[in-house]
Amino acid sequence: MSQVASLLSNPDSVLSREGVKASILGYETLFAGARNNVGKTSTADSIEHRAKEYQTMVSSFYDLVTDFYEWGWGQSFHFAPRLVGETFEESMVRAEYYLALRTNIQPDSKVLDLGCGVGGPMRNIHQFTGADITGITINEYQVRVGNQYCAQRGFDHKCRSFQGDFQNLSEKFEPDSFDAAYAIEATCHSPDRRVCFQQVSRCLKKGALFAAYDWVVLPERGYDSNNPDHVRIKEGIEVGNGLPTLATTQDIVNALEDSGFEVVDVFDANKDVHSDHQIPWYSTLYGSFTLKGFRMTRLGRICTHTLVSTLEFFRIAPQGSTRVSSMLNATALDLVEAGRKEIFTPSLLFVARKK
């Protein structure tokens, strides 16, 4: 109980106790009608509204959920393909190391991490390669926490985070500054990937590689924008993850090619999600009843949610904490359903070279 209470009262938080409720209510207005009126948040006007409010939406989202993510997931906020016999943690690190290999990161490389969160992958990739890595996140709280973690590991001379917008990297970095760039489930927050990818291209040296895992719906695997059930699931994922709208594989390829990149490779890293040799990427959200993994399971989330509700009732937790917990629980169910139907992946991998 004390762990959950401290989670909800982090002294480094940029939100006051009173600010949590206002922030979640403001965030919810950007997704008005979600889960109650299928298709409402997929209209052009709704998507455009979120795109215009992108900075506020994403920063507010991570103000609210960063501590919940760390509590349930650790310092790396992403999914990963997982082999039978592999632990959750091993699969996460393997996915991160794979990006390092695909972008040819070397000990003397200067690397850009887009949407770095609290820096879990950044520190793992530095430990693996020895490279100098700079992370950028729109969220001030994640910068504070992430840089503390770098210092605690003794990596702060090689790893650091800055607050900034990956839609406007030119504010922070000179042209041709980096030898490689990567993003892990981050550019799905972009209101316009062409702008984002153009900014990445500007920062990279000629011939440098950019690789990422991205969230997409999968028309090639059966996603149908005219199927209300598919739209319901898609919108649930968007509202629970601070996304303007989910793209397709072709949308991403087009954006890369329009931004000065040659697409070297693109595929769904979860293409064999239901193979006998893999554990589905979404399984952690409903199974894995180990002592360490329990908090990530559906029952574990229900227990956490009940405790959060109790703490909020007694004014130990900030008002609004229960609404945040409810939102995350609902979107976990959407992710599981999307994964089972294979109409969505959080792990579309692309590798692109700056021309």
mmCIF file of N, CA and C in Angstrom, residues 173-288:
data_model
loop_
_atom_site.group_PDB
_atom_site.id
_atom_site.type_symbol
_atom_site.label_atom_id
_atom_site.label_comp_id
_atom_site.label_asym_id
_atom_site.label_seq_id
_atom_site.Cartn_x
_atom_site.Cartn_y
_atom_site.Cartn_z
ATOM 1 N N PHE A 173 18.646 21.130 -31.827
ATOM 2 C CA PHE A 173 19.834 20.487 -32.391
ATOM 3 C C PHE A 173 20.226 21.093 -33.740
ATOM 4 N N GLU A 174 21.521 21.134 -33.976
ATOM 5 C CA GLU A 174 22.060 21.613 -35.239
ATOM 6 C C GLU A 174 21.874 20.556 -36.332
ATOM 7 N N PRO A 175 21.871 20.975 -37.598
ATOM 8 C CA PRO A 175 21.801 19.992 -38.691
ATOM 9 C C PRO A 175 22.992 19.037 -38.644
ATOM 10 N N ASP A 176 22.770 17.812 -39.105
ATOM 11 C CA ASP A 176 23.830 16.801 -39.236
ATOM 12 C C ASP A 176 24.544 16.529 -37.909
ATOM 13 N N SER A 177 23.763 16.482 -36.822
ATOM 14 C CA SER A 177 24.348 16.339 -35.486
ATOM 15 C C SER A 177 24.526 14.897 -35.040
ATOM 16 N N PHE A 178 23.751 13.967 -35.610
ATOM 17 C CA PHE A 178 23.695 12.618 -35.059
ATOM 18 C C PHE A 178 24.054 11.558 -36.091
ATOM 19 N N ASP A 179 24.653 10.473 -35.584
ATOM 20 C CA ASP A 179 25.044 9.339 -36.423
ATOM 21 C C ASP A 179 23.912 8.329 -36.593
ATOM 22 N N ALA A 180 22.921 8.378 -35.719
ATOM 23 C CA ALA A 180 21.798 7.444 -35.782
ATOM 24 C C ALA A 180 20.663 8.002 -34.931
ATOM 25 N N ALA A 181 19.465 7.507 -35.191
ATOM 26 C CA ALA A 181 18.303 7.888 -34.388
ATOM 27 C C ALA A 181 17.375 6.695 -34.271
ATOM 28 N N TYR A 182 16.656 6.633 -33.163
ATOM 29 C CA TYR A 182 15.659 5.583 -32.988
ATOM 30 C C TYR A 182 14.488 6.123 -32.171
ATOM 31 N N ALA A 183 13.370 5.434 -32.278
ATOM 32 C CA ALA A 183 12.184 5.753 -31.487
ATOM 33 C C ALA A 183 11.491 4.439 -31.143
ATOM 34 N N ILE A 184 10.995 4.354 -29.936
ATOM 35 C CA ILE A 184 10.302 3.134 -29.506
ATOM 36 C C ILE A 184 8.889 3.501 -29.077
ATOM 37 N N GLU A 185 7.941 3.190 -29.955
ATOM 38 C CA GLU A 185 6.521 3.425 -29.673
ATOM 39 C C GLU A 185 6.256 4.867 -29.240
ATOM 40 N N ALA A 186 6.892 5.799 -29.931
ATOM 41 C CA ALA A 186 6.788 7.214 -29.567
ATOM 42 C C ALA A 186 6.195 8.066 -30.677
ATOM 43 N N THR A 187 6.590 7.813 -31.935
ATOM 44 C CA THR A 187 6.126 8.684 -33.014
ATOM 45 C C THR A 187 4.638 8.482 -33.319
ATOM 46 N N CYS A 188 4.019 7.495 -32.692
ATOM 47 C CA CYS A 188 2.557 7.357 -32.793
ATOM 48 C C CYS A 188 1.843 8.562 -32.180
ATOM 49 N N HIS A 189 2.538 9.325 -31.333
ATOM 50 C CA HIS A 189 1.961 10.542 -30.748
ATOM 51 C C HIS A 189 2.011 11.736 -31.704
ATOM 52 N N SER A 190 2.759 11.598 -32.791
ATOM 53 C CA SER A 190 2.944 12.729 -33.699
ATOM 54 C C SER A 190 1.638 13.097 -34.391
ATOM 55 N N PRO A 191 1.323 14.401 -34.451
ATOM 56 C CA PRO A 191 0.142 14.830 -35.201
ATOM 57 C C PRO A 191 0.380 14.848 -36.704
ATOM 58 N N ASP A 192 1.657 14.785 -37.121
ATOM 59 C CA ASP A 192 2.004 14.776 -38.545
ATOM 60 C C ASP A 192 3.388 14.141 -38.670
ATOM 61 N N ARG A 193 3.427 12.870 -39.043
ATOM 62 C CA ARG A 193 4.711 12.174 -39.098
ATOM 63 C C ARG A 193 5.649 12.761 -40.144
ATOM 64 N N ARG A 194 5.110 13.342 -41.202
ATOM 65 C CA ARG A 194 5.996 13.948 -42.190
ATOM 66 C C ARG A 194 6.842 15.051 -41.556
ATOM 67 N N VAL A 195 6.216 15.875 -40.757
ATOM 68 C CA VAL A 195 6.956 16.940 -40.069
ATOM 69 C C VAL A 195 7.979 16.333 -39.116
ATOM 70 N N CYS A 196 7.561 15.355 -38.350
ATOM 71 C CA CYS A 196 8.465 14.696 -37.398
ATOM 72 C C CYS A 196 9.657 14.081 -38.123
ATOM 73 N N PHE A 197 9.393 13.314 -39.181
ATOM 74 C CA PHE A 197 10.468 12.625 -39.885
ATOM 75 C C PHE A 197 11.374 13.614 -40.622
ATOM 76 N N GLN A 198 10.830 14.709 -41.114
ATOM 77 C CA GLN A 198 11.659 15.745 -41.734
ATOM 78 C C GLN A 198 12.627 16.341 -40.719
ATOM 79 N N GLN A 199 12.146 16.525 -39.497
ATOM 80 C CA GLN A 199 13.001 17.054 -38.437
ATOM 81 C C GLN A 199 14.099 16.059 -38.071
ATOM 82 N N VAL A 200 13.765 14.782 -38.051
ATOM 83 C CA VAL A 200 14.773 13.754 -37.770
ATOM 84 C C VAL A 200 15.822 13.753 -38.881
ATOM 85 N N SER A 201 15.365 13.795 -40.125
ATOM 86 C CA SER A 201 16.285 13.794 -41.262
ATOM 87 C C SER A 201 17.260 14.969 -41.177
ATOM 88 N N ARG A 202 16.762 16.120 -40.808
ATOM 89 C CA ARG A 202 17.603 17.319 -40.698
ATOM 90 C C ARG A 202 18.723 17.110 -39.681
ATOM 91 N N CYS A 203 18.432 16.406 -38.588
ATOM 92 C CA CYS A 203 19.410 16.225 -37.507
ATOM 93 C C CYS A 203 20.457 15.154 -37.816
ATOM 94 N N LEU A 204 20.138 14.254 -38.748
ATOM 95 C CA LEU A 204 21.036 13.136 -39.029
ATOM 96 C C LEU A 204 22.073 13.491 -40.096
ATOM 97 N N LYS A 205 23.218 12.844 -39.996
ATOM 98 C CA LYS A 205 24.230 12.950 -41.044
ATOM 99 C C LYS A 205 23.774 12.157 -42.269
ATOM 100 N N LYS A 206 24.258 12.534 -43.428
ATOM 101 C CA LYS A 206 23.900 11.835 -44.656
ATOM 102 C C LYS A 206 24.274 10.364 -44.548
ATOM 103 N N GLY A 207 23.343 9.500 -44.922
ATOM 104 C CA GLY A 207 23.581 8.059 -44.872
ATOM 105 C C GLY A 207 23.281 7.430 -43.530
ATOM 106 N N ALA A 208 22.953 8.254 -42.526
ATOM 107 C CA ALA A 208 22.656 7.723 -41.188
ATOM 108 C C ALA A 208 21.329 6.973 -41.194
ATOM 109 N N LEU A 209 21.191 6.065 -40.233
ATOM 110 C CA LEU A 209 20.005 5.218 -40.144
ATOM 111 C C LEU A 209 19.069 5.678 -39.029
ATOM 112 N N PHE A 210 17.797 5.549 -39.301
ATOM 113 C CA PHE A 210 16.723 5.865 -38.351
ATOM 114 C C PHE A 210 15.819 4.635 -38.286
ATOM 115 N N ALA A 211 15.632 4.102 -37.091
ATOM 116 C CA ALA A 211 14.789 2.916 -36.924
ATOM 117 C C ALA A 211 13.811 3.144 -35.781
ATOM 118 N N ALA A 212 12.672 2.498 -35.883
ATOM 119 C CA ALA A 212 11.656 2.684 -34.848
ATOM 120 C C ALA A 212 10.685 1.517 -34.809
ATOM 121 N N TYR A 213 10.084 1.355 -33.650
ATOM 122 C CA TYR A 213 8.870 0.561 -33.507
ATOM 123 C C TYR A 213 7.719 1.559 -33.421
ATOM 124 N N ASP A 214 6.644 1.304 -34.173
ATOM 125 C CA ASP A 214 5.527 2.240 -34.173
ATOM 126 C C ASP A 214 4.209 1.483 -34.030
ATOM 127 N N TRP A 215 3.199 2.187 -33.521
ATOM 128 C CA TRP A 215 1.860 1.636 -33.357
ATOM 129 C C TRP A 215 1.055 1.881 -34.630
ATOM 130 N N VAL A 216 0.463 0.825 -35.180
ATOM 131 C CA VAL A 216 -0.366 0.975 -36.374
ATOM 132 C C VAL A 216 -1.537 0.003 -36.340
ATOM 133 N N VAL A 217 -2.610 0.368 -37.042
ATOM 134 C CA VAL A 217 -3.655 -0.603 -37.355
ATOM 135 C C VAL A 217 -3.222 -1.336 -38.619
ATOM 136 N N LEU A 218 -3.787 -2.526 -38.832
ATOM 137 C CA LEU A 218 -3.290 -3.414 -39.872
ATOM 138 C C LEU A 218 -4.386 -3.824 -40.864
ATOM 139 N N PRO A 219 -4.684 -2.966 -41.853
ATOM 140 C CA PRO A 219 -5.634 -3.360 -42.894
ATOM 141 C C PRO A 219 -5.190 -4.636 -43.607
ATOM 142 N N GLU A 220 -3.866 -4.816 -43.727
ATOM 143 C CA GLU A 220 -3.335 -5.998 -44.401
ATOM 144 C C GLU A 220 -3.602 -7.287 -43.625
ATOM 145 N N ARG A 221 -3.963 -7.147 -42.341
ATOM 146 C CA ARG A 221 -4.294 -8.319 -41.522
ATOM 147 C C ARG A 221 -5.781 -8.370 -41.164
ATOM 148 N N GLY A 222 -6.557 -7.418 -41.701
ATOM 149 C CA GLY A 222 -7.993 -7.493 -41.490
ATOM 150 C C GLY A 222 -8.649 -6.293 -40.850
ATOM 151 N N TYR A 223 -7.867 -5.287 -40.409
ATOM 152 C CA TYR A 223 -8.511 -4.105 -39.839
ATOM 153 C C TYR A 223 -9.396 -3.453 -40.893
ATOM 154 N N ASP A 224 -10.632 -3.125 -40.502
ATOM 155 C CA ASP A 224 -11.607 -2.553 -41.428
ATOM 156 C C ASP A 224 -12.192 -1.292 -40.806
ATOM 157 N N SER A 225 -11.907 -0.142 -41.417
ATOM 158 C CA SER A 225 -12.388 1.133 -40.880
ATOM 159 C C SER A 225 -13.904 1.273 -40.979
ATOM 160 N N ASN A 226 -14.552 0.373 -41.692
ATOM 161 C CA ASN A 226 -16.013 0.378 -41.778
ATOM 162 C C ASN A 226 -16.661 -0.601 -40.800
ATOM 163 N N ASN A 227 -15.829 -1.291 -40.036
ATOM 164 C CA ASN A 227 -16.329 -2.243 -39.040
ATOM 165 C C ASN A 227 -16.424 -1.521 -37.693
ATOM 166 N N PRO A 228 -17.638 -1.297 -37.170
ATOM 167 C CA PRO A 228 -17.777 -0.536 -35.918
ATOM 168 C C PRO A 228 -17.003 -1.147 -34.749
ATOM 169 N N ASP A 229 -16.891 -2.461 -34.726
ATOM 170 C CA ASP A 229 -16.163 -3.110 -33.638
ATOM 171 C C ASP A 229 -14.676 -2.782 -33.718
ATOM 172 N N HIS A 230 -14.133 -2.781 -34.920
ATOM 173 C CA HIS A 230 -12.723 -2.417 -35.102
ATOM 174 C C HIS A 230 -12.490 -0.948 -34.738
ATOM 175 N N VAL A 231 -13.405 -0.082 -35.148
ATOM 176 C CA VAL A 231 -13.283 1.348 -34.833
ATOM 177 C C VAL A 231 -13.363 1.568 -33.329
ATOM 178 N N ARG A 232 -14.255 0.845 -32.667
ATOM 179 C CA ARG A 232 -14.369 0.950 -31.205
ATOM 180 C C ARG A 232 -13.037 0.621 -30.527
ATOM 181 N N ILE A 233 -12.415 -0.468 -30.960
ATOM 182 C CA ILE A 233 -11.136 -0.875 -30.373
ATOM 183 C C ILE A 233 -10.060 0.167 -30.662
ATOM 184 N N LYS A 234 -10.003 0.612 -31.914
ATOM 185 C CA LYS A 234 -9.015 1.629 -32.307
ATOM 186 C C LYS A 234 -9.165 2.886 -31.459
ATOM 187 N N GLU A 235 -10.375 3.378 -31.313
ATOM 188 C CA GLU A 235 -10.599 4.600 -30.543
ATOM 189 C C GLU A 235 -10.261 4.403 -29.073
ATOM 190 N N GLY A 236 -10.523 3.212 -28.547
ATOM 191 C CA GLY A 236 -10.159 2.928 -27.162
ATOM 192 C C GLY A 236 -8.661 2.977 -26.944
ATOM 193 N N ILE A 237 -7.900 2.458 -27.897
ATOM 194 C CA ILE A 237 -6.439 2.522 -27.814
ATOM 195 C C ILE A 237 -5.961 3.970 -27.866
ATOM 196 N N GLU A 238 -6.583 4.757 -28.726
ATOM 197 C CA GLU A 238 -6.170 6.158 -28.873
ATOM 198 C C GLU A 238 -6.434 6.964 -27.609
ATOM 199 N N VAL A 239 -7.626 6.837 -27.035
ATOM 200 C CA VAL A 239 -7.955 7.635 -25.854
ATOM 201 C C VAL A 239 -7.099 7.224 -24.659
ATOM 202 N N GLY A 240 -6.744 5.938 -24.578
ATOM 203 C CA GLY A 240 -5.961 5.472 -23.439
ATOM 204 C C GLY A 240 -4.472 5.628 -23.592
ATOM 205 N N ASN A 241 -4.038 6.220 -24.721
ATOM 206 C CA ASN A 241 -2.598 6.356 -24.945
ATOM 207 C C ASN A 241 -2.185 7.714 -25.505
ATOM 208 N N GLY A 242 -3.097 8.675 -25.518
ATOM 209 C CA GLY A 242 -2.745 10.025 -25.942
ATOM 210 C C GLY A 242 -2.370 10.127 -27.399
ATOM 211 N N LEU A 243 -3.158 9.485 -28.284
ATOM 212 C CA LEU A 243 -2.829 9.450 -29.708
ATOM 213 C C LEU A 243 -3.804 10.294 -30.518
ATOM 214 N N PRO A 244 -3.301 11.113 -31.448
ATOM 215 C CA PRO A 244 -4.219 11.847 -32.329
ATOM 216 C C PRO A 244 -5.083 10.896 -33.142
ATOM 217 N N THR A 245 -4.437 9.917 -33.815
ATOM 218 C CA THR A 245 -5.134 8.846 -34.529
ATOM 219 C C THR A 245 -4.090 7.812 -34.936
ATOM 220 N N LEU A 246 -4.496 6.558 -35.012
ATOM 221 C CA LEU A 246 -3.567 5.507 -35.411
ATOM 222 C C LEU A 246 -3.398 5.493 -36.928
ATOM 223 N N ALA A 247 -2.164 5.309 -37.364
ATOM 224 C CA ALA A 247 -1.829 5.265 -38.788
ATOM 225 C C ALA A 247 -1.810 3.820 -39.277
ATOM 226 N N THR A 248 -1.529 3.653 -40.574
ATOM 227 C CA THR A 248 -1.311 2.343 -41.182
ATOM 228 C C THR A 248 0.160 2.221 -41.574
ATOM 229 N N THR A 249 0.566 1.012 -41.927
ATOM 230 C CA THR A 249 1.933 0.794 -42.399
ATOM 231 C C THR A 249 2.248 1.684 -43.598
ATOM 232 N N GLN A 250 1.313 1.760 -44.554
ATOM 233 C CA GLN A 250 1.555 2.550 -45.753
ATOM 234 C C GLN A 250 1.672 4.035 -45.435
ATOM 235 N N ASP A 251 0.899 4.510 -44.450
ATOM 236 C CA ASP A 251 1.016 5.913 -44.030
ATOM 237 C C ASP A 251 2.446 6.219 -43.589
ATOM 238 N N ILE A 252 3.043 5.301 -42.840
ATOM 239 C CA ILE A 252 4.387 5.520 -42.310
ATOM 240 C C ILE A 252 5.430 5.459 -43.419
ATOM 241 N N VAL A 253 5.302 4.485 -44.308
ATOM 242 C CA VAL A 253 6.230 4.397 -45.440
ATOM 243 C C VAL A 253 6.171 5.672 -46.282
ATOM 244 N N ASN A 254 4.972 6.135 -46.556
ATOM 245 C CA ASN A 254 4.817 7.361 -47.347
ATOM 246 C C ASN A 254 5.455 8.557 -46.652
ATOM 247 N N ALA A 255 5.247 8.659 -45.336
ATOM 248 C CA ALA A 255 5.808 9.789 -44.589
ATOM 249 C C ALA A 255 7.331 9.763 -44.600
ATOM 250 N N LEU A 256 7.923 8.588 -44.474
ATOM 251 C CA LEU A 256 9.381 8.468 -44.518
ATOM 252 C C LEU A 256 9.915 8.876 -45.889
ATOM 253 N N GLU A 257 9.302 8.367 -46.934
ATOM 254 C CA GLU A 257 9.782 8.658 -48.286
ATOM 255 C C GLU A 257 9.606 10.126 -48.642
ATOM 256 N N ASP A 258 8.587 10.752 -48.082
ATOM 257 C CA ASP A 258 8.355 12.176 -48.335
ATOM 258 C C ASP A 258 9.271 13.073 -47.502
ATOM 259 N N SER A 259 10.050 12.453 -46.593
ATOM 260 C CA SER A 259 10.854 13.237 -45.644
ATOM 261 C C SER A 259 12.351 13.077 -45.860
ATOM 262 N N GLY A 260 12.732 12.561 -47.011
ATOM 263 C CA GLY A 260 14.158 12.453 -47.321
ATOM 264 C C GLY A 260 14.796 11.153 -46.912
ATOM 265 N N PHE A 261 13.994 10.117 -46.683
ATOM 266 C CA PHE A 261 14.535 8.813 -46.298
ATOM 267 C C PHE A 261 14.303 7.773 -47.393
ATOM 268 N N GLU A 262 15.245 6.846 -47.468
ATOM 269 C CA GLU A 262 15.065 5.615 -48.235
ATOM 270 C C GLU A 262 14.650 4.532 -47.244
ATOM 271 N N VAL A 263 13.516 3.892 -47.463
ATOM 272 C CA VAL A 263 13.058 2.845 -46.545
ATOM 273 C C VAL A 263 13.837 1.565 -46.837
ATOM 274 N N VAL A 264 14.618 1.128 -45.871
ATOM 275 C CA VAL A 264 15.462 -0.055 -46.006
ATOM 276 C C VAL A 264 14.680 -1.320 -45.663
ATOM 277 N N ASP A 265 13.836 -1.224 -44.643
ATOM 278 C CA ASP A 265 13.085 -2.403 -44.193
ATOM 279 C C ASP A 265 11.857 -1.935 -43.428
ATOM 280 N N VAL A 266 10.780 -2.702 -43.523
ATOM 281 C CA VAL A 266 9.589 -2.428 -42.730
ATOM 282 C C VAL A 266 8.816 -3.737 -42.574
ATOM 283 N N PHE A 267 8.491 -4.080 -41.339
ATOM 284 C CA PHE A 267 7.721 -5.296 -41.088
ATOM 285 C C PHE A 267 7.165 -5.245 -39.660
ATOM 286 N N ASP A 268 6.142 -6.057 -39.441
ATOM 287 C CA ASP A 268 5.554 -6.170 -38.111
ATOM 288 C C ASP A 268 6.388 -7.159 -37.304
ATOM 289 N N ALA A 269 7.054 -6.673 -36.281
ATOM 290 C CA ALA A 269 7.867 -7.550 -35.442
ATOM 291 C C ALA A 269 7.019 -8.581 -34.711
ATOM 292 N N ASN A 270 5.701 -8.350 -34.660
ATOM 293 C CA ASN A 270 4.781 -9.307 -34.045
ATOM 294 C C ASN A 270 4.012 -10.135 -35.079
ATOM 295 N N LYS A 271 4.573 -10.270 -36.267
ATOM 296 C CA LYS A 271 3.841 -10.974 -37.337
ATOM 297 C C LYS A 271 3.551 -12.428 -36.981
ATOM 298 N N ASP A 272 4.361 -13.009 -36.109
ATOM 299 C CA ASP A 272 4.151 -14.398 -35.681
ATOM 300 C C ASP A 272 3.583 -14.470 -34.267
ATOM 301 N N VAL A 273 2.766 -13.470 -33.929
ATOM 302 C CA VAL A 273 2.289 -13.313 -32.556
ATOM 303 C C VAL A 273 1.603 -14.566 -32.014
ATOM 304 N N HIS A 274 0.929 -15.326 -32.868
ATOM 305 C CA HIS A 274 0.204 -16.501 -32.396
ATOM 306 C C HIS A 274 0.875 -17.814 -32.788
ATOM 307 N N SER A 275 2.156 -17.723 -33.090
ATOM 308 C CA SER A 275 2.955 -18.921 -33.331
ATOM 309 C C SER A 275 3.113 -19.718 -32.031
ATOM 310 N N ASP A 276 3.297 -21.013 -32.169
ATOM 311 C CA ASP A 276 3.542 -21.865 -30.997
ATOM 312 C C ASP A 276 4.852 -21.513 -30.304
ATOM 313 N N HIS A 277 5.691 -20.756 -31.000
ATOM 314 C CA HIS A 277 7.012 -20.425 -30.465
ATOM 315 C C HIS A 277 7.064 -19.042 -29.839
ATOM 316 N N GLN A 278 5.930 -18.341 -29.813
ATOM 317 C CA GLN A 278 5.907 -16.994 -29.245
ATOM 318 C C GLN A 278 4.842 -16.871 -28.162
ATOM 319 N N ILE A 279 5.110 -15.978 -27.237
ATOM 320 C CA ILE A 279 4.123 -15.547 -26.252
ATOM 321 C C ILE A 279 3.567 -14.223 -26.756
ATOM 322 N N PRO A 280 2.255 -14.093 -26.959
ATOM 323 C CA PRO A 280 1.718 -12.852 -27.526
ATOM 324 C C PRO A 280 2.165 -11.621 -26.750
ATOM 325 N N TRP A 281 2.456 -10.558 -27.509
ATOM 326 C CA TRP A 281 2.941 -9.311 -26.898
ATOM 327 C C TRP A 281 1.985 -8.777 -25.843
ATOM 328 N N TYR A 282 0.687 -9.057 -25.986
ATOM 329 C CA TYR A 282 -0.325 -8.526 -25.085
ATOM 330 C C TYR A 282 -0.581 -9.429 -23.879
ATOM 331 N N SER A 283 0.098 -10.581 -23.816
ATOM 332 C CA SER A 283 -0.218 -11.564 -22.767
ATOM 333 C C SER A 283 0.024 -11.020 -21.366
ATOM 334 N N THR A 284 1.001 -10.122 -21.251
ATOM 335 C CA THR A 284 1.313 -9.561 -19.931
ATOM 336 C C THR A 284 0.138 -8.773 -19.361
ATOM 337 N N LEU A 285 -0.742 -8.284 -20.235
ATOM 338 C CA LEU A 285 -1.880 -7.488 -19.786
ATOM 339 C C LEU A 285 -3.012 -8.331 -19.200
ATOM 340 N N TYR A 286 -2.929 -9.651 -19.389
ATOM 341 C CA TYR A 286 -4.011 -10.470 -18.830
ATOM 342 C C TYR A 286 -3.530 -11.744 -18.154
ATOM 343 N N GLY A 287 -2.269 -12.114 -18.320
ATOM 344 C CA GLY A 287 -1.791 -13.371 -17.763
ATOM 345 C C GLY A 287 -0.576 -13.185 -16.886
ATOM 346 N N SER A 288 0.335 -14.170 -16.942
ATOM 347 C CA SER A 288 1.631 -14.098 -16.257
ATOM 348 C C SER A 288 1.488 -13.861 -14.758
#
